[in-house]
Coordinates of C-alpha atoms and ligand atoms in Angstrom, one line a residue:
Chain A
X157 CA 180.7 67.7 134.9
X158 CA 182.1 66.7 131.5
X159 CA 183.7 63.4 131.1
X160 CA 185.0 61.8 128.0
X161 CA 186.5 58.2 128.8
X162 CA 188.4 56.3 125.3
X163 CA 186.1 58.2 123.1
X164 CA 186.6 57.9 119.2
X165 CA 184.5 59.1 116.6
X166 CA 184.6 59.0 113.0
X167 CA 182.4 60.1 110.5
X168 CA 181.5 58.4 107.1
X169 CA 184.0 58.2 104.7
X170 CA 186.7 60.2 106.2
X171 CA 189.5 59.9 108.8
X172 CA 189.1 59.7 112.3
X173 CA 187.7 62.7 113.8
X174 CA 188.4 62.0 117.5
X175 CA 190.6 59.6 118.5
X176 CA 190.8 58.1 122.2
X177 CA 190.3 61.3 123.8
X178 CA 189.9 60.9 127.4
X179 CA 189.6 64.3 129.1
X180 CA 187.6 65.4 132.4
X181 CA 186.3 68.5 133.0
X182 CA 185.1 69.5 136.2
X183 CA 182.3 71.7 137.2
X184 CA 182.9 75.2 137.5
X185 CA 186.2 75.2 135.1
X186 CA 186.8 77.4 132.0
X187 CA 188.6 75.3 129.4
X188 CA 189.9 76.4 125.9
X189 CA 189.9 73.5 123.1
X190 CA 192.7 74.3 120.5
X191 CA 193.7 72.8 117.7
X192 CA 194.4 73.4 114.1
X193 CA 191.0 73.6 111.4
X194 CA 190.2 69.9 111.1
X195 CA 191.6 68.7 114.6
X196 CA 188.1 67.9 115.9
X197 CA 187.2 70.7 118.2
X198 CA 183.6 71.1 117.2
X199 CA 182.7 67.5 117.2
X200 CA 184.0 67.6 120.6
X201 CA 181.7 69.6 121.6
X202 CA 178.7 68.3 119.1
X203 CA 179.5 65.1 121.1
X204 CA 178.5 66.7 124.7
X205 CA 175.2 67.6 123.1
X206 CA 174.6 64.7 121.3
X207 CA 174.3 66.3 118.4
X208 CA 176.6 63.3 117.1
X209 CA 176.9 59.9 118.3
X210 CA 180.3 58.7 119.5
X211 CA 181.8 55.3 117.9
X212 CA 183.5 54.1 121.1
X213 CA 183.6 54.9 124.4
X214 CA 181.5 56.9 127.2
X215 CA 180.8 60.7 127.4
X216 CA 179.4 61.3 130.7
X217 CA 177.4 65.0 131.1
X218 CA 176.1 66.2 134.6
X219 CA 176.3 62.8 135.5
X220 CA 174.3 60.7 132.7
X221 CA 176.0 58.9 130.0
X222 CA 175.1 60.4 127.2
X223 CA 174.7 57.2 124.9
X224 CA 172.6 55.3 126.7
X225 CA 170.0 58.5 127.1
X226 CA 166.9 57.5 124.9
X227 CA 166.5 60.0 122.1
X228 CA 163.5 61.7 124.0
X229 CA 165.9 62.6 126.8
X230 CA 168.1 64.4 125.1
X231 CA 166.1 67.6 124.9
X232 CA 166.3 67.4 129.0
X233 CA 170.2 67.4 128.8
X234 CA 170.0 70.3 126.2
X235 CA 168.2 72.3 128.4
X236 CA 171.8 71.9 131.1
X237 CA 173.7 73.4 128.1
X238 CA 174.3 76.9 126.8
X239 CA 175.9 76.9 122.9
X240 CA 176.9 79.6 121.1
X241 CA 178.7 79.9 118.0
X242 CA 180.9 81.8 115.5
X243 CA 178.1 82.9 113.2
X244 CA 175.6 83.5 116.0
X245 CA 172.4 81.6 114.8
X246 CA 170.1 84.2 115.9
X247 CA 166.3 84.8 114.6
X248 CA 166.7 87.7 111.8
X249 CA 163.4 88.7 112.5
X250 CA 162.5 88.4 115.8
X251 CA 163.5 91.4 118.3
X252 CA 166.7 90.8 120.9
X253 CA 164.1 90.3 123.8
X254 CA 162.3 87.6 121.6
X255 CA 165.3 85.9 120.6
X256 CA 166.0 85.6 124.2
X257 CA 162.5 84.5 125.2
X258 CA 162.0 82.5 122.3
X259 CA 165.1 80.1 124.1
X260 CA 162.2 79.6 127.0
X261 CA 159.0 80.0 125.8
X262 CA 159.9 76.8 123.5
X263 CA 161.0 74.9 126.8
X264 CA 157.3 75.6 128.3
X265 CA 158.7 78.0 130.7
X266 CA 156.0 79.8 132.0
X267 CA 155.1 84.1 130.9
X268 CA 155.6 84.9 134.2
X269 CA 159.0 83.6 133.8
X270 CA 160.0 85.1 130.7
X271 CA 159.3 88.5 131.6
X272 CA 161.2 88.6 134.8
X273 CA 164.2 86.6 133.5
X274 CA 165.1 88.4 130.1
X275 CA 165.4 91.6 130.8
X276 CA 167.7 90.8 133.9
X277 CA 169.8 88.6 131.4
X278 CA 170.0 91.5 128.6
X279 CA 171.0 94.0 131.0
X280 CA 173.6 91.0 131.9
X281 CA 175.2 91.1 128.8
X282 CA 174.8 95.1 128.5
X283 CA 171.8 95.2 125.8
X284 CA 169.4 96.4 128.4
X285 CA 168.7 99.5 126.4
X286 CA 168.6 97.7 123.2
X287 CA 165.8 95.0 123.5
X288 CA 163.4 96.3 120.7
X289 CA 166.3 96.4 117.8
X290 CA 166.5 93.7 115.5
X291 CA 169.5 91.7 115.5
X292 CA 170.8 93.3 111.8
X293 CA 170.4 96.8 113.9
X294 CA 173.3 95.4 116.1
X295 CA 177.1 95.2 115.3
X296 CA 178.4 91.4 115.5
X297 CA 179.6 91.9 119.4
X298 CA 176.5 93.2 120.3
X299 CA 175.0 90.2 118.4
X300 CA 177.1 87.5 120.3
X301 CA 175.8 89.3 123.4
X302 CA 172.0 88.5 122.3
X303 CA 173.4 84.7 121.7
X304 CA 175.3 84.3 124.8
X305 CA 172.1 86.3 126.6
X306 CA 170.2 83.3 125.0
X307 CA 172.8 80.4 126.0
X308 CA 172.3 81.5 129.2
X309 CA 169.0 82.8 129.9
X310 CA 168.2 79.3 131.4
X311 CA 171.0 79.5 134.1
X312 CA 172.4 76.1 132.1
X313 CA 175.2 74.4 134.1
X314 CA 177.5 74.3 130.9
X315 CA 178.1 76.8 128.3
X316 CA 179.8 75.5 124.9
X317 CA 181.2 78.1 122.5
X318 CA 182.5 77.0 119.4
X319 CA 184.5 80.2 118.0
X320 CA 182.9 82.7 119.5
X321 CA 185.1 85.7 118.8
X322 CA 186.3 84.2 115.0
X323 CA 184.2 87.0 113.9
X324 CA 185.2 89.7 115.8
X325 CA 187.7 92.6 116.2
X326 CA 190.0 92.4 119.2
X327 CA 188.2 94.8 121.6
X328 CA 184.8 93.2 120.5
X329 CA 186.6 90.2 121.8
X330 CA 187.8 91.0 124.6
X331 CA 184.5 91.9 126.1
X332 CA 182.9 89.1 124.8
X333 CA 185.7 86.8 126.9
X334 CA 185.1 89.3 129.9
X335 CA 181.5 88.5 129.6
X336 CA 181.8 84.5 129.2
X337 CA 184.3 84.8 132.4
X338 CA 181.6 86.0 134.3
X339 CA 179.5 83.5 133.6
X340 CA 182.3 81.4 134.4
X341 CA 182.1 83.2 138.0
X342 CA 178.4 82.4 138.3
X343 CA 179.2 78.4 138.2
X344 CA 178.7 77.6 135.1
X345 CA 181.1 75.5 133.3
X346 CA 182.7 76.7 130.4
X347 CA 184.2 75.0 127.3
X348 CA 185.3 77.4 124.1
X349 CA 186.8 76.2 120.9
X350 CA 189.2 78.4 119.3
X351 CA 192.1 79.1 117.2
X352 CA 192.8 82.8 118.3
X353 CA 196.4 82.6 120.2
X354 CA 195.5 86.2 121.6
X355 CA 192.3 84.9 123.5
X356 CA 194.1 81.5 124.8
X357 CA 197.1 83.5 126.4
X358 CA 195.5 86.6 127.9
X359 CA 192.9 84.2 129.9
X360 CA 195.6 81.6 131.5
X361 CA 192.5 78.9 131.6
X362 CA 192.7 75.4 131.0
X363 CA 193.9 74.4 127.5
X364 CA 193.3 71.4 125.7
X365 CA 195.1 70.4 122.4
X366 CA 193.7 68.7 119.9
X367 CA 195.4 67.2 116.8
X368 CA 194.0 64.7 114.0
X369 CA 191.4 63.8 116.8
X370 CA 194.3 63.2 119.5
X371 CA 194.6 65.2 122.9
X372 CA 198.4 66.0 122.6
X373 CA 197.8 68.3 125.6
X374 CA 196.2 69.0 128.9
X375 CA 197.6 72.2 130.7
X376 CA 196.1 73.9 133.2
X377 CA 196.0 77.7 133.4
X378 CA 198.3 77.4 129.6
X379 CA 198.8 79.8 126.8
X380 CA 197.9 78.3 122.9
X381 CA 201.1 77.3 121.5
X382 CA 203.5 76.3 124.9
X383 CA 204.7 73.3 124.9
X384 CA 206.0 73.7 128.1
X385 CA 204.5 74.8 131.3
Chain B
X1386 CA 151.6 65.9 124.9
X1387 CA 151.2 68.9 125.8
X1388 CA 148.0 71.2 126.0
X1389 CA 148.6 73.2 123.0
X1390 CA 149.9 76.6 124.2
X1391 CA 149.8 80.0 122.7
X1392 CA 152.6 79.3 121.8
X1393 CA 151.6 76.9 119.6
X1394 CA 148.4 77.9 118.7
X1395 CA 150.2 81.4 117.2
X1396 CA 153.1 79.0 115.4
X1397 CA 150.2 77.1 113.7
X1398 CA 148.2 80.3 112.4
X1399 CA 151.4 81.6 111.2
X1400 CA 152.2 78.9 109.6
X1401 CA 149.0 78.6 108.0
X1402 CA 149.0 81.9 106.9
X1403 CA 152.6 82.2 105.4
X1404 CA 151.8 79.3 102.8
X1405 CA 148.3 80.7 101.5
X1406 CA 148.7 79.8 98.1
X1407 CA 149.6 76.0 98.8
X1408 CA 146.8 76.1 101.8
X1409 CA 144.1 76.8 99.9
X1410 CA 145.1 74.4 97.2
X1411 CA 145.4 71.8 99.5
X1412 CA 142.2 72.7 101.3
X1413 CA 140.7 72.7 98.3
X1414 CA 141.5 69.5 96.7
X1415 CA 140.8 67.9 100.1
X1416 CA 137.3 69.2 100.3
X1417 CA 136.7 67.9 96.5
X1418 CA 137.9 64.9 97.2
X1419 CA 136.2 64.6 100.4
X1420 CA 132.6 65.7 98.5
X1421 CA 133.0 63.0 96.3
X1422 CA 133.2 61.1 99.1
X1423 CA 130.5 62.4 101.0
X1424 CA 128.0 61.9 98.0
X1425 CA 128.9 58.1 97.5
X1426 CA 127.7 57.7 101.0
X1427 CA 124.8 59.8 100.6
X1428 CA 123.9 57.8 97.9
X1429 CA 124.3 54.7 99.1
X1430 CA 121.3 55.9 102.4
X1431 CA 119.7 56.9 100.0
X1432 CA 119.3 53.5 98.2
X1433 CA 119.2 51.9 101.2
X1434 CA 116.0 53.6 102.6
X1435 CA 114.5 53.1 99.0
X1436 CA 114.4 49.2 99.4
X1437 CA 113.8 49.5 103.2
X1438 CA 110.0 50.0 101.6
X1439 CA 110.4 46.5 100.0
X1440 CA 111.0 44.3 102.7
X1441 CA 109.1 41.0 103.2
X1442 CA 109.3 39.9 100.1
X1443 CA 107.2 42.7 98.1
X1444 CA 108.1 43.1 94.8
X1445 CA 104.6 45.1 93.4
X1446 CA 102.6 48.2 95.6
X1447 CA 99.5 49.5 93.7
X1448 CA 99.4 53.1 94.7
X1449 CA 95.8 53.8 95.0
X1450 CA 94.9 57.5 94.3
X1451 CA 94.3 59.5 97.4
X1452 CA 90.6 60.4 96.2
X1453 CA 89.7 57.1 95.0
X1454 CA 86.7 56.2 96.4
X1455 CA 85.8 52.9 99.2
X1456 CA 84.2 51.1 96.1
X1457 CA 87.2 50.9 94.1
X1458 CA 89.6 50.2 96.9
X1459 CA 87.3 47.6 97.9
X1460 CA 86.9 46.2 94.4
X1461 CA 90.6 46.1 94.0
X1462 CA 90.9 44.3 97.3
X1463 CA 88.5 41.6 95.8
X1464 CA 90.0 41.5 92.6
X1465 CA 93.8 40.5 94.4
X1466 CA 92.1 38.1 97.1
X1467 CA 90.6 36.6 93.6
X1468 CA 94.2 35.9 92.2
X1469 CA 95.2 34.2 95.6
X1470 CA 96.8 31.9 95.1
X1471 CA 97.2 31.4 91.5
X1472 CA 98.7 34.6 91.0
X1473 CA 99.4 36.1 93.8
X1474 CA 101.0 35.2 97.0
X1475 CA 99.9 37.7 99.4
X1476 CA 98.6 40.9 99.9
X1477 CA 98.6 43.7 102.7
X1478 CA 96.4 46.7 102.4
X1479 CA 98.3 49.7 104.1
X1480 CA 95.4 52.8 104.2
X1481 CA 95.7 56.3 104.9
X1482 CA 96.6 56.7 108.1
X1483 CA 99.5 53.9 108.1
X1484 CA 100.9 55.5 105.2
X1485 CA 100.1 58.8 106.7
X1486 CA 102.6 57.5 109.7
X1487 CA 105.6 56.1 107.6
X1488 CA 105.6 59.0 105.5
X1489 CA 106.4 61.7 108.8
X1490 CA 108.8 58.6 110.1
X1491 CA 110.5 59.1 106.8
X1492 CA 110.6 63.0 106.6
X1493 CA 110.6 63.4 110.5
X1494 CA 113.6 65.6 109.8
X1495 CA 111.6 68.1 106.9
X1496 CA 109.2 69.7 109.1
X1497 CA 108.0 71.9 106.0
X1498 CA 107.5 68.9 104.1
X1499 CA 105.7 67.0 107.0
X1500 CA 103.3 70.3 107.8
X1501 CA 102.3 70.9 103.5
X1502 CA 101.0 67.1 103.2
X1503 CA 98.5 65.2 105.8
X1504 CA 96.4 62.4 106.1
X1505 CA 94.3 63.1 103.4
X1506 CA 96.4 63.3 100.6
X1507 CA 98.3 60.5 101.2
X1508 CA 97.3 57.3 98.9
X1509 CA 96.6 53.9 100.0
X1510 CA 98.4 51.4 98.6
X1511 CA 98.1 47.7 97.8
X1512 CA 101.5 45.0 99.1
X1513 CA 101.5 42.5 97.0
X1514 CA 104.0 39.4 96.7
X1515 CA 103.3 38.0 93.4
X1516 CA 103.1 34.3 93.0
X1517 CA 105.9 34.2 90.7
X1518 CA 108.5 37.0 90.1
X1519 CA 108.2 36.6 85.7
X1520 CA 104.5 37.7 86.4
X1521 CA 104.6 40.8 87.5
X1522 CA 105.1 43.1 84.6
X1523 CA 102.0 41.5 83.6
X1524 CA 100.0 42.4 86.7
X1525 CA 101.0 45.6 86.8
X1526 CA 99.8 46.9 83.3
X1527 CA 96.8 45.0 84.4
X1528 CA 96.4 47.0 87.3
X1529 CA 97.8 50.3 86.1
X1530 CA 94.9 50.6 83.9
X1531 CA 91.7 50.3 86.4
X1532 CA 90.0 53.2 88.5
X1533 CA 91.0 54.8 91.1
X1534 CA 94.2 53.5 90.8
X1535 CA 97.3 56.1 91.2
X1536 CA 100.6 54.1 90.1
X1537 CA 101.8 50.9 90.3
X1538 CA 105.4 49.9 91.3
X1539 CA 107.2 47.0 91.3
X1540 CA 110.2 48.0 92.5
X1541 CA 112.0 44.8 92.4
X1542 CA 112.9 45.9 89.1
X1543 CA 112.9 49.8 89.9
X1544 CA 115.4 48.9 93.0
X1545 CA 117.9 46.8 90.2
X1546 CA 117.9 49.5 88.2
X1547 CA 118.9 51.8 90.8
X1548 CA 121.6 49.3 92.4
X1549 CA 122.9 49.4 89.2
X1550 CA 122.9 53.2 88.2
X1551 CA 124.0 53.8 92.2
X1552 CA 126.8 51.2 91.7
X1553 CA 128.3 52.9 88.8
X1554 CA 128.0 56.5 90.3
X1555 CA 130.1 55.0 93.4
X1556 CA 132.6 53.1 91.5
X1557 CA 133.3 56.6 89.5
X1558 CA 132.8 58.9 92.9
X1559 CA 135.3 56.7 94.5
X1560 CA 137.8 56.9 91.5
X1561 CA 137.4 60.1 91.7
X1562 CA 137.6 60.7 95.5
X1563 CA 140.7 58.1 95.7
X1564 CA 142.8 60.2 93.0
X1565 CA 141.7 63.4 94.6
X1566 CA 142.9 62.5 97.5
X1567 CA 146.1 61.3 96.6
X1568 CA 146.8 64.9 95.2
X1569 CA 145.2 66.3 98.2
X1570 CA 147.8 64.3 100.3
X1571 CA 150.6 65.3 98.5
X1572 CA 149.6 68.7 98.6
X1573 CA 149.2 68.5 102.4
X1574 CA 153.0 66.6 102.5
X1575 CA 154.2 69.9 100.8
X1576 CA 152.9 72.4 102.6
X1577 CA 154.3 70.9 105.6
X1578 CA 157.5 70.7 104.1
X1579 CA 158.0 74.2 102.9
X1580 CA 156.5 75.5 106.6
X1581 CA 159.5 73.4 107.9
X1582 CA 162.1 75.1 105.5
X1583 CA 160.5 78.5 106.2
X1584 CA 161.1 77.8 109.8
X1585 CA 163.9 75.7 109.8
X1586 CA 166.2 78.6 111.6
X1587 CA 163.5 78.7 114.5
X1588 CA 163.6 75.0 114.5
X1589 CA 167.3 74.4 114.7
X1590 CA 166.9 77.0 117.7
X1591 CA 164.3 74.7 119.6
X1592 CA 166.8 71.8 119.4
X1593 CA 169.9 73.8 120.6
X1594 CA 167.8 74.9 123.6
X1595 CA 165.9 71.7 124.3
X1596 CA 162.5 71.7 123.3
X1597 CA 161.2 68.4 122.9
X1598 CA 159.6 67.0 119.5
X1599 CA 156.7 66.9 120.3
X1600 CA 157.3 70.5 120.7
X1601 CA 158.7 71.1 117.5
X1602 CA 156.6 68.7 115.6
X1603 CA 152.6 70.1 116.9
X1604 CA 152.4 73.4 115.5
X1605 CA 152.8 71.4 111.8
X1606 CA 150.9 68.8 112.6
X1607 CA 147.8 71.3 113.7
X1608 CA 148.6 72.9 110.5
X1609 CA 148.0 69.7 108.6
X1610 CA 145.2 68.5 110.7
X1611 CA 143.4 72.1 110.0
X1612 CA 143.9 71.8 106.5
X1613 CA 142.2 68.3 106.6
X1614 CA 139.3 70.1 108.6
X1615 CA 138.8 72.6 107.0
X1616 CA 138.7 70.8 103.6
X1617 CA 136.1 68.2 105.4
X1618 CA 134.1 70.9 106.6
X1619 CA 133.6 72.3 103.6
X1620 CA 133.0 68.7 101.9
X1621 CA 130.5 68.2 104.4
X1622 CA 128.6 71.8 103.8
X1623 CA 128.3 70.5 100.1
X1624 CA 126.6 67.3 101.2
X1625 CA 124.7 68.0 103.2
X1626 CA 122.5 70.5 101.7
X1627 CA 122.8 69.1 97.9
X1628 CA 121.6 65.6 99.9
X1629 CA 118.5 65.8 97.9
X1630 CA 119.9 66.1 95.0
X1631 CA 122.4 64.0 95.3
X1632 CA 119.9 61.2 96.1
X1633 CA 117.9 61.8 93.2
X1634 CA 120.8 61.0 90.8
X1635 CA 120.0 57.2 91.8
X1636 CA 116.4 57.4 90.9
X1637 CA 112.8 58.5 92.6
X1638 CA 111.3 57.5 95.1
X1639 CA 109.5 54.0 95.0
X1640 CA 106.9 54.6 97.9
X1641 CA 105.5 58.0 97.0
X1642 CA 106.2 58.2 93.4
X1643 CA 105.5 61.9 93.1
X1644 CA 108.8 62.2 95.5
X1645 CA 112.1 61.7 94.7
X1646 CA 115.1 59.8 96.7
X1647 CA 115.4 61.3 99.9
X1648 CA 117.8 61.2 102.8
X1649 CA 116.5 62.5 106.1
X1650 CA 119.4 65.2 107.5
X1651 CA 120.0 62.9 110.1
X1652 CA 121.5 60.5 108.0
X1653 CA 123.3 63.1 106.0
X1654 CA 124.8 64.5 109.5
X1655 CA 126.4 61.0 110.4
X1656 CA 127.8 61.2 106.9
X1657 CA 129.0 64.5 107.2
X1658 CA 130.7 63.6 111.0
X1659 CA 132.2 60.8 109.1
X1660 CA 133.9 62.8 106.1
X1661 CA 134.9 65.4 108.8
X1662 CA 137.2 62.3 111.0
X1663 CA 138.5 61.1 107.6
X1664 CA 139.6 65.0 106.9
X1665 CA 141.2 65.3 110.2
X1666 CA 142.7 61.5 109.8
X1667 CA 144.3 62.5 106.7
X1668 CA 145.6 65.7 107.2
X1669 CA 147.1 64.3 110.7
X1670 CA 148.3 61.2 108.8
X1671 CA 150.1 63.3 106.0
X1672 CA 151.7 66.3 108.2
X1673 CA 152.8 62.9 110.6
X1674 CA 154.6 62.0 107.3
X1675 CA 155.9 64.9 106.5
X1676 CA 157.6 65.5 110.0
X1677 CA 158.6 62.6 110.1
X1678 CA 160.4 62.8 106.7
X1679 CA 162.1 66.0 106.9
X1680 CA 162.2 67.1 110.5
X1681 CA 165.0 65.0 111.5
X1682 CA 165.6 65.1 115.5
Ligands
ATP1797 N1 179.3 66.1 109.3 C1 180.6 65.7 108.9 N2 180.6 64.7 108.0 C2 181.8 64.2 107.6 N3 183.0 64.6 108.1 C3 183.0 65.6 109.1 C4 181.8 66.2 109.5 N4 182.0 67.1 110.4 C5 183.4 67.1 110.5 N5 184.0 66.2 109.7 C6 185.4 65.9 109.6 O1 185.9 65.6 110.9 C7 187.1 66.2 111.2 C8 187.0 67.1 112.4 O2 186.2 68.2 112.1 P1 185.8 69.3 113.2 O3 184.7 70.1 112.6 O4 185.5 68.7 114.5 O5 187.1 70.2 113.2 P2 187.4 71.6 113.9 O6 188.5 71.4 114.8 O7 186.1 72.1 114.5 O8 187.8 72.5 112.7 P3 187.6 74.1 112.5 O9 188.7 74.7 113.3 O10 187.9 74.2 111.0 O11 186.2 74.4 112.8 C9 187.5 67.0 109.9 O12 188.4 66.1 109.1 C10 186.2 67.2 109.2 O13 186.4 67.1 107.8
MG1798 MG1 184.9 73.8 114.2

């Protein structure tokens, strides 16, 4: 679903960001990327949506390579991928249903669609009685719900989180990680960024370490700081 | 591109509204600008269906008055067949009813105008071609001064003066309509940009989810485009019914000199269709540029 084959990416002026990372992800998996602030975690996963260009190699997603798309492609392979992220990025003042349908109306989906799929996707992510608030009438858990609501509203075939619980209190978390495993369960692929040790170990999942840009692991079903399996 | 949707449709009157200060402002300098615009044009038919009446060669009409009797048009048609060829070239009589037809060709847009004047009350006139160009000053106080006669024109000297007064008019209206319009294009830049900043939140959403530029980029174009419209619009309103007016800054009318310049609404309605493409043209041109410029993809 997700390959990365000899990438490397640097951005101006600085030290490498990613460095040679080969890594495949296959379709269905849930896979943690960890790694201290700075390793490169969110320009791996900028990369996937070509948000940022890689310097070398090939990213392949849901079969394209994504350098050779022309730019007026990559909306199409945006519309495959789900993001969500530590600060949430919702509209402050649009309602959680528009929020949601917002995600669709602005990929032409049609009315008909939007009213049968949003409210089957709130009550998804438990906000089915909360559609009308506004997102600053919801605590921050509730609020990642509306986001991941959104990230997924399309039935993408990857969803990338980049923090998603930094914000949050442990409970919070936990049900936003029960929530993103279930999505996991429907098929989607899943790839989170974190540097919460709690959340790596209590999932067993995948885990990839990152360091200066290098993978300097690739454990299945690992805990965050192992060096051993 | 896409049929512009309600989605769309809704982005673009929101963003319209949002902005009313700068809207207006731009609206506003775009219709002045455009007015400016408008008139040099209107002018310019105006002056052009002025020395439509002095076509083969005729540089001197003798108006004769609508009353004046068959004796003295006859007498003045001996008199000019007398100065043939010394003075005068040639001659063509045109009588009432010929000048009766021109004048409803010319005003065949101003019923009113059309259904006050008739046959009757339109004067004959005398053609003339003068046998040298020097002369004709002469002839004309000559002329001026016998019976039955109404007015007598010789526009070649009536039509330089109103190249000339019509050529600086244009060179300042298009001064004037080039400056504008560079404010009016900034103006339009800048309201695009701050309906981009107001919205760049909902536009950072569009790219995570995959909407396409063209996407993102209509509803600010339409808002730049309307802008241009509505500015045109407005420039065109102000033409077209100060038309008259307008066309009497360049001079009167040299084929009935009790009119002034005139410029049939026709005309005035090609102008105005005209002023309202090189609204729209701007405005798209300008909201183009500003999308382009700060709505990276
Ligand atoms: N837009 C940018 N321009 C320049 N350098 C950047 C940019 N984004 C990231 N970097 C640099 O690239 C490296 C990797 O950054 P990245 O954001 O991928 O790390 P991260 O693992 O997500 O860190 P954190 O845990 O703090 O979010 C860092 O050295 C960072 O300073
Ligand atoms: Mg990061």
């Amino acid at each position: 679903m997700i390959r990365f084959d000899r990438v490397s990416k640097t951005y101006k002026g600085t030290v490498a960001a990613l460095r040679d990372v080969t890594v495949d992800i296959r379709r269905g998996e849930f896979v943690f990327i960890v790694g201290p602030s700075g390793s490169g975690k969110t320009t791996f996963l900028r990369l996937i949506t070509k948000e940022e260009r890689a310097d070398e190699g090939e990213i392949w997603v849901a079969g394209k390579e994504v350098g050779e798309l022309p730019p007026w492609k990559v909306p199409y392979l945006r519309r495959n991928i789900g993001c969500v992220f530590q600060d949430y990025r919702l509209l402050p003042d649009r309602s959680v249903y528009d929020n949601v349908a917002f995600a669709l109306e602005v990929i032409g989906r049609s009315r008909h669609f939007v009213r049968s799929q949003v409210p089957q996707i709130l009550e998804l992510v438990g906000l089915g009685g909360k559609m009308d608030r506004k997102p600053n009438e919801l605590s921050g858990g509730e609020q990642q719900r509306v986001a991941v609501a959104r990230a997924f509203v399309n039935r993408p075939l990857i969803l990338l989180a980049d923090e998603p619980t930094g914000n949050l209190d442990p409970a919070t978390t936990a049900g936003i990680m029960r929530l993103l495993e279930r999505i996991n369960q429907y098929g989607t692929t899943v790839v989170m960024a974190t540097h919460q040790h709690d959340v790596v170990d209590a999932m067993r999942k995948r885990v990839i370490e990152l360091d200066h840009g290098t993978v300097v692991r690739d454990q299945a079903r690992g805990i965050y700081g192992m060096v051993d399996a | 591109m896409a049929i512009p949707s309600p989605y769309v449709l809704r982005e673009t009157g929101s963003n319209l509204v949002r902005n009313i200060v700068m809207t207006v402002a731009a609206v506003v300098t775009m219709a002045v600008s455009l007015t400016a615009l408008g008139g040099v044009l209107i002018m310019r038919q105006a002056v052009n269906q002025a020395t439509v009446q002095y076509q083969h060669g005729v540089e001197m009409i003798i108006f004769m008055q609508a009353t004046a009797s068959q004796q003295e048009i006859s007498g003045m048609h001996q008199e000019l067949v007398s100065m043939v060829p010394s003075q005068i070239n040639r001659c063509f009589y045109v009588d009432k009813a010929q000048a009766w037809s021109e004048f409803k060709q010319i005003f065949s847009g101003e019923p009113d105008m059309v259904k006050v004047m008739d046959v009757q009350k339109m004067p004959p006139s005398f053609r003339c071609v003068p046998a040298r160009a020097q002369s004709v000053s002469v002839l004309a106080a000559k002329f001026q001064q016998q019976a039955g006669v109404l007015d007598v024109k010789y526009p070649g000297q009536a039509i330089k003066e109103e190249l000339a007064r019509f050529a600086t008019l244009r060179n300042v209206a298009l001064v004037v309509a080039g400056g504008v319009m560079l404010g009016a294009i900034a103006l339009v830049v800048n309201t695009i940009q701050l309906a981009i900043f107001a919205r760049r939140r909902e536009v950072a959403v569009m790219k995570l989810v995959g909407a396409t530029n063209w996407f993102i980029r209509v509803p600010f174009m339409l808002e730049g485009l309307t802008e241009g419209l509505v500015g045109a619009v407005i420039a065109f309103a102000v033409t077209y019914f100060a038309r008259n007016t307008l066309a009497s800054f360049t001079g009167s009318n040299p084929f009935i000199p009790s009119l002034p310049l005139y410029v049939s609404p026709h005309a005035a309605l090609l102008t105005g269709v005209f002023v309202v493409v090189v609204g729209a043209l701007v405005g798209a041109l300008g909201s183009g540029f500003a999308v382009r410029r700060f709505l990276s993809v």
